[in-house]
XYZ file of C-alpha atoms in Angstrom:
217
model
C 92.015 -101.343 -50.092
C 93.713 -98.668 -48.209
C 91.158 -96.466 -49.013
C 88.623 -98.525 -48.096
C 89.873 -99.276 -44.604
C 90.626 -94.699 -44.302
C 86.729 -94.493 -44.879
C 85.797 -97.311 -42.369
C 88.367 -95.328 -40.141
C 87.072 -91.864 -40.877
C 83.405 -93.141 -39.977
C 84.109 -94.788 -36.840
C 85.796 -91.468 -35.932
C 83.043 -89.658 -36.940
C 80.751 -91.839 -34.891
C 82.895 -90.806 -31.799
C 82.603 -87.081 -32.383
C 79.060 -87.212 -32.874
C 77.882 -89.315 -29.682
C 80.310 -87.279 -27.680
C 79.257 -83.933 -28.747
C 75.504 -85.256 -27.588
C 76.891 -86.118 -24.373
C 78.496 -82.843 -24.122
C 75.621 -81.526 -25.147
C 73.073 -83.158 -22.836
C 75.655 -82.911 -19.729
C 75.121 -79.022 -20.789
C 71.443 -78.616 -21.257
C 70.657 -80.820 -18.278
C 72.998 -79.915 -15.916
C 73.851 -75.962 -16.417
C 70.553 -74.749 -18.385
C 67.913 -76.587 -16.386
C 66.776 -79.045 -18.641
C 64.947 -79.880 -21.747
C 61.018 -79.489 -22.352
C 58.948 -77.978 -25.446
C 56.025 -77.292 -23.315
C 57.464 -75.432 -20.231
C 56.038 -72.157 -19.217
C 60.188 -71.681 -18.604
C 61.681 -70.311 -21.558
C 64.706 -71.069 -20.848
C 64.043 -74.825 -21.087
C 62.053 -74.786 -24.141
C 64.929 -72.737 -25.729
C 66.824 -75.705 -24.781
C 65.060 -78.076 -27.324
C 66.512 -76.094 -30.131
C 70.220 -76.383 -29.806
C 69.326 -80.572 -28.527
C 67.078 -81.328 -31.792
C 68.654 -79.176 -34.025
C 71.842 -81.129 -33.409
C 71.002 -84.671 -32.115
C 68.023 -84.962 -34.233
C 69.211 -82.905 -37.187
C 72.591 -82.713 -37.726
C 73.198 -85.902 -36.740
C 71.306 -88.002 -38.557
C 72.021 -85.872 -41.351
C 75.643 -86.579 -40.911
C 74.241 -90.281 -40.733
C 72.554 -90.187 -43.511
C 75.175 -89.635 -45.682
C 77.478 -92.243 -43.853
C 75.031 -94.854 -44.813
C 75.098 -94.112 -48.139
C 78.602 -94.638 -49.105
C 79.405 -96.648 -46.045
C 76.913 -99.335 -44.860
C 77.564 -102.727 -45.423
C 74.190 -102.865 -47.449
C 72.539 -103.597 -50.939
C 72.252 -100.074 -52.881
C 68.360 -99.933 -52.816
C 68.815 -100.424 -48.870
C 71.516 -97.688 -48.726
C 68.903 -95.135 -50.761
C 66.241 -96.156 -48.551
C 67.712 -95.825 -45.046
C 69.941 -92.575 -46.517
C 66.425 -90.626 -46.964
C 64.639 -92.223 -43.981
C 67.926 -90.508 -42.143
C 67.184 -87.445 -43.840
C 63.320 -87.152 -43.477
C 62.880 -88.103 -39.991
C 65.984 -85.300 -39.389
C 64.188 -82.741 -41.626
C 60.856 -83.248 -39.003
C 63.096 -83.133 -35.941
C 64.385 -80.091 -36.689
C 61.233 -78.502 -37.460
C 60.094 -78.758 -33.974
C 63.612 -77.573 -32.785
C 62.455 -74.453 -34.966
C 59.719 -74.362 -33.679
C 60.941 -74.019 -29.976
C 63.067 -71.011 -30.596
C 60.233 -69.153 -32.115
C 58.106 -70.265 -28.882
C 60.802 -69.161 -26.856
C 60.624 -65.556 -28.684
C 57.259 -65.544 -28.252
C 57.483 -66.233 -24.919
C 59.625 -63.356 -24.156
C 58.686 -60.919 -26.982
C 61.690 -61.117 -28.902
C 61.986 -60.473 -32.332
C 62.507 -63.541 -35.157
C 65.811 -63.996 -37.477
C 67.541 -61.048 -36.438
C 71.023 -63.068 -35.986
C 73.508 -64.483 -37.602
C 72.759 -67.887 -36.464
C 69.096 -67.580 -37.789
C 69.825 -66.839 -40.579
C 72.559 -69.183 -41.675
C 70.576 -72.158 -39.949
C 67.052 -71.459 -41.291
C 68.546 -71.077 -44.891
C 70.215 -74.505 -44.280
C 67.320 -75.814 -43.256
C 65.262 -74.974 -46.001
C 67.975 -75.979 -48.773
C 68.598 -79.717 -47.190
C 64.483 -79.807 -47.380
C 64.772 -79.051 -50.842
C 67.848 -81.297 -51.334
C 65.835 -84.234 -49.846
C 62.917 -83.721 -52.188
C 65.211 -83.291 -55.241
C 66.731 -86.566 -54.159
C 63.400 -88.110 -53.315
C 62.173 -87.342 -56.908
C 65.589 -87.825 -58.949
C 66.764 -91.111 -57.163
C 63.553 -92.798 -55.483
C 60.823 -92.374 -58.350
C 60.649 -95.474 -60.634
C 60.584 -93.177 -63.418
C 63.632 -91.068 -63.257
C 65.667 -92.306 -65.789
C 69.788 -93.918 -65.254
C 71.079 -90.831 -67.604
C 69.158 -88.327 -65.108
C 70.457 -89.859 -61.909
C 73.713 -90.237 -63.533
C 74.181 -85.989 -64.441
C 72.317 -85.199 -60.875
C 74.262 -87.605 -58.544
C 77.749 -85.370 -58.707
C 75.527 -82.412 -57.792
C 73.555 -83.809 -55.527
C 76.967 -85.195 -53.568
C 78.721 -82.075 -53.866
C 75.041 -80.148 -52.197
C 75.473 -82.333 -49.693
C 78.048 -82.209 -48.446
C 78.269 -78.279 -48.749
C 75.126 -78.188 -46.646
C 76.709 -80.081 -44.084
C 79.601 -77.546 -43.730
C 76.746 -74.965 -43.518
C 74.664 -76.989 -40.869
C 78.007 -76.990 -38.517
C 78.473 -73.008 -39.058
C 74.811 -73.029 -37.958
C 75.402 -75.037 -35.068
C 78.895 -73.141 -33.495
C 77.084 -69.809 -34.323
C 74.375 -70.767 -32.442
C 76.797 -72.178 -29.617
C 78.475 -68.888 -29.654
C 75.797 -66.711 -29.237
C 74.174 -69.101 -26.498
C 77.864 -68.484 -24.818
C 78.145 -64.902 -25.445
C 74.374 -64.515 -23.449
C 75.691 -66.120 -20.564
C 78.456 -64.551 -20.328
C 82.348 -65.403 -19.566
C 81.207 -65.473 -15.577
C 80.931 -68.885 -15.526
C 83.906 -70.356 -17.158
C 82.994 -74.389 -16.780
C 80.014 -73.722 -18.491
C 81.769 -71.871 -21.462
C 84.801 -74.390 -21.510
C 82.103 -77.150 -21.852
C 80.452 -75.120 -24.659
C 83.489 -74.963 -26.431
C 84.385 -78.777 -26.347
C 80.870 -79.288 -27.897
C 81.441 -77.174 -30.682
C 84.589 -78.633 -31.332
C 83.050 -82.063 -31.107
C 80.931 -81.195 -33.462
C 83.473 -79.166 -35.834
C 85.300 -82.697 -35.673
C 81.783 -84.625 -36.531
C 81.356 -82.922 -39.423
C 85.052 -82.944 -40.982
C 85.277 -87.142 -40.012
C 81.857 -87.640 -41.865
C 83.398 -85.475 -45.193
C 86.157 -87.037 -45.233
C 84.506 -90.524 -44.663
C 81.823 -90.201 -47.333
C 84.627 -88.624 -49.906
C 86.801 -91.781 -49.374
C 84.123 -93.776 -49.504
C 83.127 -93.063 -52.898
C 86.209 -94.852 -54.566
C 85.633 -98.209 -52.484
């Protein structure tokens, strides 16, 4: 029982982190960096779109996702079901947050994947893709077999939730470089910047630690 009622705790935590690192988030994009919009002919806001969708579309759904699953009050099939819908409609949010930072090269003739932050969040991106069609085809077909599900679930968990910890080190490296361009000038700006990624640092620890003590309810 005590267990039970750490998990419930542990999610409603991580439900706090996560909607206040969006506020932070939006309260930075819309008030300091101009605003949010894929189709500007300013970079600056269609850069924007990344670090929003990549997080509040991504991230957090992801970190949703796998609430739901161990969490929601919710017959198993429904849990499976709403845990990939989480996933999937994530996985094509963050494709167009992709998509906006290579736009927003483009737009100033900057070269692709040449930091850090690219590469740590593209590979993450591409492994949870390939984690959600694994799961797709292991736990959704009608003809995957108990005994398969039952030697792929640990690994599957254990993916997960190291993908996680690699979508946050995506998101503060990203944060940090967006911080490091504009420089230490503007000191609200990079105090906000650092409560978001801290927000987020927390999101990500609350929704471990709610999904690992939820799997002994």
């Amino acid at each position: 029982m005590d267990l039970k009622r750490h998990s419930s705790l542990s999610t409603l935590v991580a439900h706090f982190f996560g909607i206040l690192a969006v506020i932070l988030m939006l309260i930075w994009l819309l008030h300091y960096r101009e605003g949010i919009e894929y189709g500007s002919d300013n970079p600056l806001k269609v850069l924007n779109v990344h670090p929003f969708l990549m997080y509040c579309g991504f991230l957090f759904l992801v970190g949703q996702a796998m609430m739901t699953y161990k969490t929601a009050y919710a017959s198993h099939q429904v849990q499976k079901i709403v845990h990939g819908g989480l996933h999937l409609i994530g996985l094509v949010l963050g494709i167009v947050g992709i998509c906006a930072a290579f736009r927003f090269h483009d737009q100033l003739n900057i070269k692709d994947m040449v930091s850090l932050h690219s590469w740590i969040g593209l590979t993450t991106f591409i492994l949870l893709g390939l984690q959600w069609l694994f799961g797709a085809f292991t736990f959704l077909a009608p003809q995957s077999s108990s005994g398969t599900r039952s030697r792929m679930m640990p690994w599957h968990v254990l993916g997960g939730r190291a993908l996680l910890y690699m979508g946050i080190v995506a998101a503060l490296t990203g944060l940090m470089q967006r911080a490091t361009m504009i420089g230490q000038s503007r000191n609200a700006e990079t105090r906000l910047i650092n409560f978001t990624g801290l927000a987020i640092l927390l999101f990500g620890v609350s929704v471990d630690f709610s999904v690992a003590l939820g799997r002994y309810n």
